[in-house]
Amino acid sequence: MEERGELAVAAAPGSSSSGLGVGPVGGALEAGQANAGLAGIQEEPGGRRDASGPETDADAPPKKRVRLQEGEAGKLEERLYSVLCCTVCLDLPKASVYQCTNGHLMCAGCFIHLLADARLKEEQATCPNCRCEISKSLCCRNLAVEKAVSELPSDCSYCLKQFPRSSLDHHQTEECQDRLTQCKYKRIGCPWQGPYHELSAHEVECCHPSKTGIELMGILEEMDQSHRRELQLYNSIFSLLSFEKIGFTEVQFRPYRTDDFITRLYYETPRFTVLNQTWVLKARVNDSERNPNLSCKRTLSFQLILKSKVNSALECSFLLLKGPYDDVKIKPVIQHHVFSNDANETEYAPLPISDSVECNKLLAAKNINLRLFIFQIQK
């Protein structure tokens, strides 16, 4: 103990270990301290170099060094993933990116879903991170994040190679040799599915081209039935356009609440005039389900109400289509009803939207704008 204390005191005033009489020990201590100090500092990925590499310029400014915590020094793509992901679904956005007033990011699907949930619960939509108010007028798109996400690499779901997200769809649909394809004889019943690089070999050996006409008749009959249904719809629309009395108007569904103890959301349009009659449209969510906000599947149904008094029965066909400035996808479905003073309301019919995502788009909007066509059938 006494010798160690004398060594520490003697080493303090001197800058060299030569005068201590303990040259090897002092040199080892200094080398150990220097190595420990260098080991605690980690350069950025661009600043690393091997001992055998070229020396840096002495006059160059020092490079910035970053001290990374243990376990957090992953790839740049992985770190950017956690920074640019949606705060709701924690996935990288695939299309538009919205941000609240405090800069928290939301993908378009989650943003619309939050607005739709708030409409169903009669609440103000808020950011899930900071609880500030969000709406289509308060939030804006973040184009920088959209461009940054489009350049991040992503694995092809077929060949597992990495490509920028902006070109991944084109690669998976047009270029990838492992993409899933179907036989060109699928129209005559071939069920084969496989990677693109095996397609040519399969089509050479496919047995369906050699089948007899009788064997193919059943397959072609099923295809004809689906085509007949589509053709029937278009023929019905064309025949309606030849009617003498046709009227159409833009309708705006506005949200309201029932007077029940547990209020329910419903929509109603102001009164409008078509074919010299006064009408009203009503709509409800999930057929007036008690808590539609708890359901992932959402639908809208509507009914047409005649408000005018008529002297005789009024037989009409009608259909709803998307408005001129909306991007919602609605399939045309023709409804039919005979209106009278005793039967002035139609049954609720489902609004022919494609899925729950399109329904959320309508619910998230301040109002729902559609176009109504009414065709009066002359007797």
Short mmCIF file of N, CA, C and O in Angstrom, two decimals, residues 115-200:
data_model
loop_
_atom_site.label_atom_id
_atom_site.label_comp_id
_atom_site.label_asym_id
_atom_site.label_seq_id
_atom_site.Cartn_x
_atom_site.Cartn_y
_atom_site.Cartn_z
N LEU A 115 -61.15 10.55 -37.91
CA LEU A 115 -62.22 11.52 -38.13
C LEU A 115 -63.58 10.83 -38.16
O LEU A 115 -64.57 11.35 -37.62
N ALA A 116 -63.64 9.63 -38.78
CA ALA A 116 -64.90 8.90 -38.82
C ALA A 116 -65.34 8.45 -37.43
O ALA A 116 -66.52 8.54 -37.07
N ASP A 117 -64.40 7.97 -36.61
CA ASP A 117 -64.74 7.56 -35.24
C ASP A 117 -65.26 8.73 -34.43
O ASP A 117 -66.21 8.60 -33.65
N ALA A 118 -64.63 9.90 -34.59
CA ALA A 118 -65.08 11.08 -33.85
C ALA A 118 -66.49 11.49 -34.28
O ALA A 118 -67.30 11.90 -33.45
N ARG A 119 -66.80 11.36 -35.56
CA ARG A 119 -68.14 11.68 -36.03
C ARG A 119 -69.17 10.73 -35.43
O ARG A 119 -70.26 11.14 -35.00
N LEU A 120 -68.84 9.44 -35.35
CA LEU A 120 -69.77 8.46 -34.79
C LEU A 120 -69.99 8.68 -33.30
O LEU A 120 -71.09 8.46 -32.79
N LYS A 121 -68.95 9.10 -32.57
CA LYS A 121 -69.06 9.28 -31.11
C LYS A 121 -69.44 10.70 -30.73
O LYS A 121 -69.51 11.01 -29.54
N GLU A 122 -69.64 11.57 -31.74
CA GLU A 122 -69.98 12.97 -31.49
C GLU A 122 -68.92 13.62 -30.61
O GLU A 122 -69.19 14.26 -29.59
N GLU A 123 -67.68 13.45 -30.99
CA GLU A 123 -66.57 14.04 -30.28
C GLU A 123 -65.67 14.78 -31.27
O GLU A 123 -65.80 14.62 -32.48
N GLN A 124 -64.78 15.58 -30.71
CA GLN A 124 -63.78 16.24 -31.54
C GLN A 124 -62.60 15.29 -31.73
O GLN A 124 -62.06 14.76 -30.76
N ALA A 125 -62.22 15.05 -32.97
CA ALA A 125 -61.08 14.16 -33.24
C ALA A 125 -59.80 14.78 -32.70
O ALA A 125 -59.58 16.00 -32.82
N THR A 126 -58.95 13.97 -32.09
CA THR A 126 -57.70 14.45 -31.51
C THR A 126 -56.55 13.58 -31.96
O THR A 126 -56.73 12.41 -32.31
N CYS A 127 -55.35 14.15 -31.92
CA CYS A 127 -54.14 13.40 -32.25
C CYS A 127 -53.89 12.37 -31.15
O CYS A 127 -53.97 12.68 -29.96
N PRO A 128 -53.59 11.12 -31.50
CA PRO A 128 -53.36 10.11 -30.47
C PRO A 128 -52.11 10.34 -29.64
O PRO A 128 -51.95 9.73 -28.59
N ASN A 129 -51.20 11.21 -30.09
CA ASN A 129 -49.97 11.48 -29.33
C ASN A 129 -50.12 12.65 -28.37
O ASN A 129 -49.88 12.52 -27.17
N CYS A 130 -50.52 13.81 -28.90
CA CYS A 130 -50.53 15.03 -28.08
C CYS A 130 -51.94 15.51 -27.74
O CYS A 130 -52.10 16.50 -27.02
N ARG A 131 -52.98 14.86 -28.27
CA ARG A 131 -54.37 15.19 -27.99
C ARG A 131 -54.79 16.58 -28.47
O ARG A 131 -55.77 17.13 -27.99
N CYS A 132 -54.05 17.14 -29.43
CA CYS A 132 -54.51 18.39 -30.03
C CYS A 132 -55.61 18.07 -31.04
O CYS A 132 -55.72 16.94 -31.54
N GLU A 133 -56.45 19.03 -31.35
CA GLU A 133 -57.56 18.81 -32.27
C GLU A 133 -57.04 18.58 -33.69
O GLU A 133 -56.09 19.23 -34.12
N ILE A 134 -57.68 17.66 -34.39
CA ILE A 134 -57.33 17.40 -35.78
C ILE A 134 -58.60 17.43 -36.62
O ILE A 134 -59.68 17.09 -36.17
N SER A 135 -58.45 17.90 -37.83
CA SER A 135 -59.53 17.93 -38.82
C SER A 135 -58.88 18.14 -40.17
O SER A 135 -57.67 18.35 -40.28
N LYS A 136 -59.69 18.09 -41.22
CA LYS A 136 -59.13 18.30 -42.56
C LYS A 136 -58.64 19.72 -42.76
O LYS A 136 -57.77 19.97 -43.60
N SER A 137 -59.19 20.67 -41.99
CA SER A 137 -58.74 22.06 -42.11
C SER A 137 -57.53 22.35 -41.23
O SER A 137 -56.72 23.21 -41.56
N LEU A 138 -57.39 21.63 -40.11
CA LEU A 138 -56.28 21.88 -39.20
C LEU A 138 -55.02 21.11 -39.58
O LEU A 138 -53.91 21.56 -39.29
N CYS A 139 -55.17 19.95 -40.18
CA CYS A 139 -54.02 19.12 -40.54
C CYS A 139 -53.64 19.34 -42.01
O CYS A 139 -54.48 19.71 -42.83
N CYS A 140 -52.38 19.13 -42.29
CA CYS A 140 -51.90 19.29 -43.66
C CYS A 140 -51.02 18.10 -44.01
O CYS A 140 -50.55 17.37 -43.14
N ARG A 141 -50.79 17.92 -45.29
CA ARG A 141 -49.92 16.84 -45.75
C ARG A 141 -48.46 17.22 -45.56
O ARG A 141 -48.09 18.39 -45.67
N ASN A 142 -47.63 16.23 -45.28
CA ASN A 142 -46.19 16.43 -45.14
C ASN A 142 -45.52 15.81 -46.37
O ASN A 142 -45.26 14.61 -46.42
N LEU A 143 -45.25 16.64 -47.37
CA LEU A 143 -44.70 16.14 -48.63
C LEU A 143 -43.28 15.64 -48.47
O LEU A 143 -42.86 14.70 -49.16
N ALA A 144 -42.50 16.26 -47.55
CA ALA A 144 -41.13 15.81 -47.34
C ALA A 144 -41.09 14.39 -46.82
O ALA A 144 -40.28 13.56 -47.27
N VAL A 145 -41.97 14.07 -45.88
CA VAL A 145 -42.01 12.70 -45.34
C VAL A 145 -42.49 11.73 -46.43
O VAL A 145 -41.97 10.61 -46.54
N GLU A 146 -43.47 12.13 -47.24
CA GLU A 146 -43.94 11.25 -48.31
C GLU A 146 -42.81 10.90 -49.27
O GLU A 146 -42.66 9.74 -49.68
N LYS A 147 -41.99 11.90 -49.63
CA LYS A 147 -40.88 11.63 -50.55
C LYS A 147 -39.80 10.79 -49.88
O LYS A 147 -39.19 9.91 -50.50
N ALA A 148 -39.54 11.06 -48.59
CA ALA A 148 -38.53 10.28 -47.88
C ALA A 148 -38.94 8.82 -47.76
O ALA A 148 -38.14 7.91 -47.98
N VAL A 149 -40.22 8.57 -47.45
CA VAL A 149 -40.71 7.20 -47.33
C VAL A 149 -40.64 6.48 -48.68
O VAL A 149 -40.32 5.29 -48.75
N SER A 150 -40.93 7.21 -49.76
CA SER A 150 -40.91 6.57 -51.08
C SER A 150 -39.52 6.13 -51.50
O SER A 150 -39.38 5.27 -52.37
N GLU A 151 -38.47 6.71 -50.90
CA GLU A 151 -37.10 6.33 -51.24
C GLU A 151 -36.52 5.29 -50.31
O GLU A 151 -35.43 4.77 -50.56
N LEU A 152 -37.20 4.96 -49.23
CA LEU A 152 -36.70 3.93 -48.33
C LEU A 152 -36.81 2.56 -48.98
O LEU A 152 -37.77 2.28 -49.70
N PRO A 153 -35.83 1.68 -48.73
CA PRO A 153 -35.89 0.35 -49.35
C PRO A 153 -36.94 -0.52 -48.69
O PRO A 153 -37.23 -0.41 -47.50
N SER A 154 -37.51 -1.40 -49.50
CA SER A 154 -38.50 -2.36 -49.01
C SER A 154 -38.30 -3.67 -49.74
O SER A 154 -37.89 -3.70 -50.90
N ASP A 155 -38.58 -4.77 -49.04
CA ASP A 155 -38.37 -6.09 -49.61
C ASP A 155 -39.49 -6.45 -50.58
O ASP A 155 -40.67 -6.24 -50.28
N CYS A 156 -39.13 -6.99 -51.71
CA CYS A 156 -40.11 -7.55 -52.64
C CYS A 156 -40.74 -8.77 -51.99
O CYS A 156 -40.02 -9.63 -51.44
N SER A 157 -42.04 -8.89 -52.04
CA SER A 157 -42.73 -10.00 -51.39
C SER A 157 -42.53 -11.32 -52.12
O SER A 157 -42.89 -12.37 -51.58
N TYR A 158 -41.91 -11.29 -53.29
CA TYR A 158 -41.71 -12.52 -54.06
C TYR A 158 -40.24 -12.95 -54.06
O TYR A 158 -39.91 -14.05 -53.64
N CYS A 159 -39.35 -12.07 -54.52
CA CYS A 159 -37.93 -12.44 -54.62
C CYS A 159 -37.11 -11.99 -53.42
O CYS A 159 -35.92 -12.33 -53.31
N LEU A 160 -37.70 -11.20 -52.51
CA LEU A 160 -37.08 -10.73 -51.26
C LEU A 160 -35.90 -9.79 -51.49
O LEU A 160 -35.14 -9.51 -50.55
N LYS A 161 -35.74 -9.29 -52.70
CA LYS A 161 -34.72 -8.27 -52.95
C LYS A 161 -35.27 -6.91 -52.55
O LYS A 161 -36.49 -6.72 -52.51
N GLN A 162 -34.38 -5.97 -52.26
CA GLN A 162 -34.80 -4.64 -51.80
C GLN A 162 -34.84 -3.65 -52.97
O GLN A 162 -33.93 -3.63 -53.80
N PHE A 163 -35.90 -2.85 -52.96
CA PHE A 163 -36.08 -1.80 -53.96
C PHE A 163 -36.66 -0.57 -53.28
O PHE A 163 -37.33 -0.70 -52.23
N PRO A 164 -36.46 0.62 -53.82
CA PRO A 164 -37.14 1.80 -53.27
C PRO A 164 -38.65 1.63 -53.35
O PRO A 164 -39.17 1.03 -54.30
N ARG A 165 -39.35 2.13 -52.36
CA ARG A 165 -40.80 1.96 -52.32
C ARG A 165 -41.48 2.58 -53.54
O ARG A 165 -42.55 2.14 -53.95
N SER A 166 -40.88 3.62 -54.11
CA SER A 166 -41.48 4.27 -55.26
C SER A 166 -41.49 3.37 -56.49
O SER A 166 -42.34 3.53 -57.38
N SER A 167 -40.57 2.43 -56.57
CA SER A 167 -40.51 1.53 -57.74
C SER A 167 -40.87 0.09 -57.41
O SER A 167 -40.79 -0.78 -58.28
N LEU A 168 -41.27 -0.17 -56.16
CA LEU A 168 -41.54 -1.55 -55.76
C LEU A 168 -42.76 -2.12 -56.47
O LEU A 168 -42.74 -3.28 -56.92
N ASP A 169 -43.83 -1.34 -56.61
CA ASP A 169 -45.04 -1.84 -57.27
C ASP A 169 -44.77 -2.22 -58.71
O ASP A 169 -45.25 -3.26 -59.20
N HIS A 170 -44.01 -1.38 -59.42
CA HIS A 170 -43.69 -1.69 -60.82
C HIS A 170 -42.87 -2.97 -60.91
O HIS A 170 -43.10 -3.80 -61.80
N HIS A 171 -41.92 -3.14 -59.99
CA HIS A 171 -41.10 -4.36 -60.01
C HIS A 171 -41.96 -5.59 -59.75
O HIS A 171 -41.81 -6.60 -60.44
N GLN A 172 -42.87 -5.52 -58.76
CA GLN A 172 -43.66 -6.69 -58.39
C GLN A 172 -44.69 -7.07 -59.44
O GLN A 172 -45.06 -8.24 -59.54
N THR A 173 -45.14 -6.10 -60.22
CA THR A 173 -46.16 -6.39 -61.23
C THR A 173 -45.60 -6.63 -62.62
O THR A 173 -46.25 -7.31 -63.43
N GLU A 174 -44.40 -6.11 -62.93
CA GLU A 174 -43.90 -6.18 -64.30
C GLU A 174 -42.55 -6.88 -64.44
O GLU A 174 -42.31 -7.54 -65.46
N GLU A 175 -41.67 -6.78 -63.45
CA GLU A 175 -40.29 -7.21 -63.65
C GLU A 175 -39.89 -8.45 -62.89
O GLU A 175 -39.05 -9.22 -63.35
N CYS A 176 -40.44 -8.66 -61.71
CA CYS A 176 -39.98 -9.73 -60.84
C CYS A 176 -40.21 -11.10 -61.49
O CYS A 176 -41.32 -11.41 -61.94
N GLN A 177 -39.18 -11.92 -61.52
CA GLN A 177 -39.28 -13.24 -62.14
C GLN A 177 -39.98 -14.25 -61.23
O GLN A 177 -40.36 -15.33 -61.68
N ASP A 178 -40.15 -13.89 -59.94
CA ASP A 178 -40.81 -14.78 -59.00
C ASP A 178 -42.25 -14.36 -58.71
O ASP A 178 -42.89 -14.96 -57.84
N ARG A 179 -42.76 -13.33 -59.40
CA ARG A 179 -44.11 -12.86 -59.12
C ARG A 179 -45.15 -13.92 -59.48
O ARG A 179 -44.93 -14.74 -60.38
N LEU A 180 -46.27 -13.89 -58.77
CA LEU A 180 -47.31 -14.89 -58.97
C LEU A 180 -48.08 -14.60 -60.26
O LEU A 180 -48.54 -13.49 -60.50
N THR A 181 -48.19 -15.59 -61.11
CA THR A 181 -48.89 -15.43 -62.38
C THR A 181 -49.87 -16.60 -62.57
O THR A 181 -49.82 -17.60 -61.86
N GLN A 182 -50.74 -16.44 -63.54
CA GLN A 182 -51.72 -17.47 -63.88
C GLN A 182 -51.55 -17.89 -65.33
O GLN A 182 -51.04 -17.12 -66.15
N CYS A 183 -51.98 -19.07 -65.59
CA CYS A 183 -51.87 -19.61 -66.95
C CYS A 183 -52.78 -18.82 -67.89
O CYS A 183 -53.86 -18.37 -67.53
N LYS A 184 -52.34 -18.65 -69.15
CA LYS A 184 -53.14 -17.91 -70.11
C LYS A 184 -54.40 -18.68 -70.50
O LYS A 184 -55.31 -18.10 -71.09
N TYR A 185 -54.45 -19.97 -70.16
CA TYR A 185 -55.65 -20.76 -70.41
C TYR A 185 -56.59 -20.77 -69.20
O TYR A 185 -57.44 -21.67 -69.08
N LYS A 186 -56.42 -19.81 -68.32
CA LYS A 186 -57.30 -19.68 -67.16
C LYS A 186 -58.76 -19.50 -67.60
O LYS A 186 -59.69 -19.97 -66.94
N ARG A 187 -58.97 -18.85 -68.72
CA ARG A 187 -60.33 -18.59 -69.21
C ARG A 187 -61.07 -19.86 -69.60
O ARG A 187 -62.29 -19.86 -69.70
N ILE A 188 -60.33 -20.92 -69.80
CA ILE A 188 -60.99 -22.19 -70.10
C ILE A 188 -60.77 -23.20 -68.97
O ILE A 188 -60.83 -24.41 -69.18
N GLY A 189 -60.48 -22.67 -67.76
CA GLY A 189 -60.52 -23.51 -66.57
C GLY A 189 -59.21 -23.95 -65.99
O GLY A 189 -59.21 -24.70 -65.00
N CYS A 190 -58.06 -23.52 -66.50
CA CYS A 190 -56.79 -23.97 -65.92
C CYS A 190 -56.57 -23.28 -64.57
O CYS A 190 -56.54 -22.04 -64.51
N PRO A 191 -56.39 -24.03 -63.48
CA PRO A 191 -56.25 -23.41 -62.16
C PRO A 191 -54.80 -23.09 -61.78
O PRO A 191 -54.56 -22.65 -60.65
N TRP A 192 -53.83 -23.30 -62.67
CA TRP A 192 -52.42 -23.19 -62.30
C TRP A 192 -52.07 -21.77 -61.89
O TRP A 192 -52.48 -20.79 -62.53
N GLN A 193 -51.30 -21.66 -60.81
CA GLN A 193 -50.70 -20.42 -60.37
C GLN A 193 -49.27 -20.72 -59.95
O GLN A 193 -49.03 -21.73 -59.26
N GLY A 194 -48.36 -19.85 -60.32
CA GLY A 194 -46.96 -20.09 -59.97
C GLY A 194 -46.09 -18.92 -60.32
O GLY A 194 -46.56 -17.89 -60.83
N PRO A 195 -44.78 -19.04 -60.06
CA PRO A 195 -43.85 -17.95 -60.38
C PRO A 195 -43.73 -17.72 -61.87
O PRO A 195 -43.91 -18.65 -62.68
N TYR A 196 -43.40 -16.50 -62.24
CA TYR A 196 -43.37 -16.11 -63.65
C TYR A 196 -42.35 -16.91 -64.43
O TYR A 196 -42.57 -17.25 -65.61
N HIS A 197 -41.22 -17.25 -63.81
CA HIS A 197 -40.18 -17.95 -64.57
C HIS A 197 -40.56 -19.39 -64.90
O HIS A 197 -39.89 -20.05 -65.70
N GLU A 198 -41.65 -19.90 -64.30
CA GLU A 198 -42.12 -21.24 -64.64
C GLU A 198 -43.33 -21.21 -65.59
O GLU A 198 -43.85 -22.27 -65.96
N LEU A 199 -43.78 -20.01 -65.95
CA LEU A 199 -44.99 -19.89 -66.77
C LEU A 199 -44.84 -20.52 -68.14
O LEU A 199 -45.71 -21.26 -68.60
N SER A 200 -43.74 -20.24 -68.81
CA SER A 200 -43.56 -20.76 -70.18
C SER A 200 -43.55 -22.28 -70.20
O SER A 200 -44.18 -22.91 -71.06
#
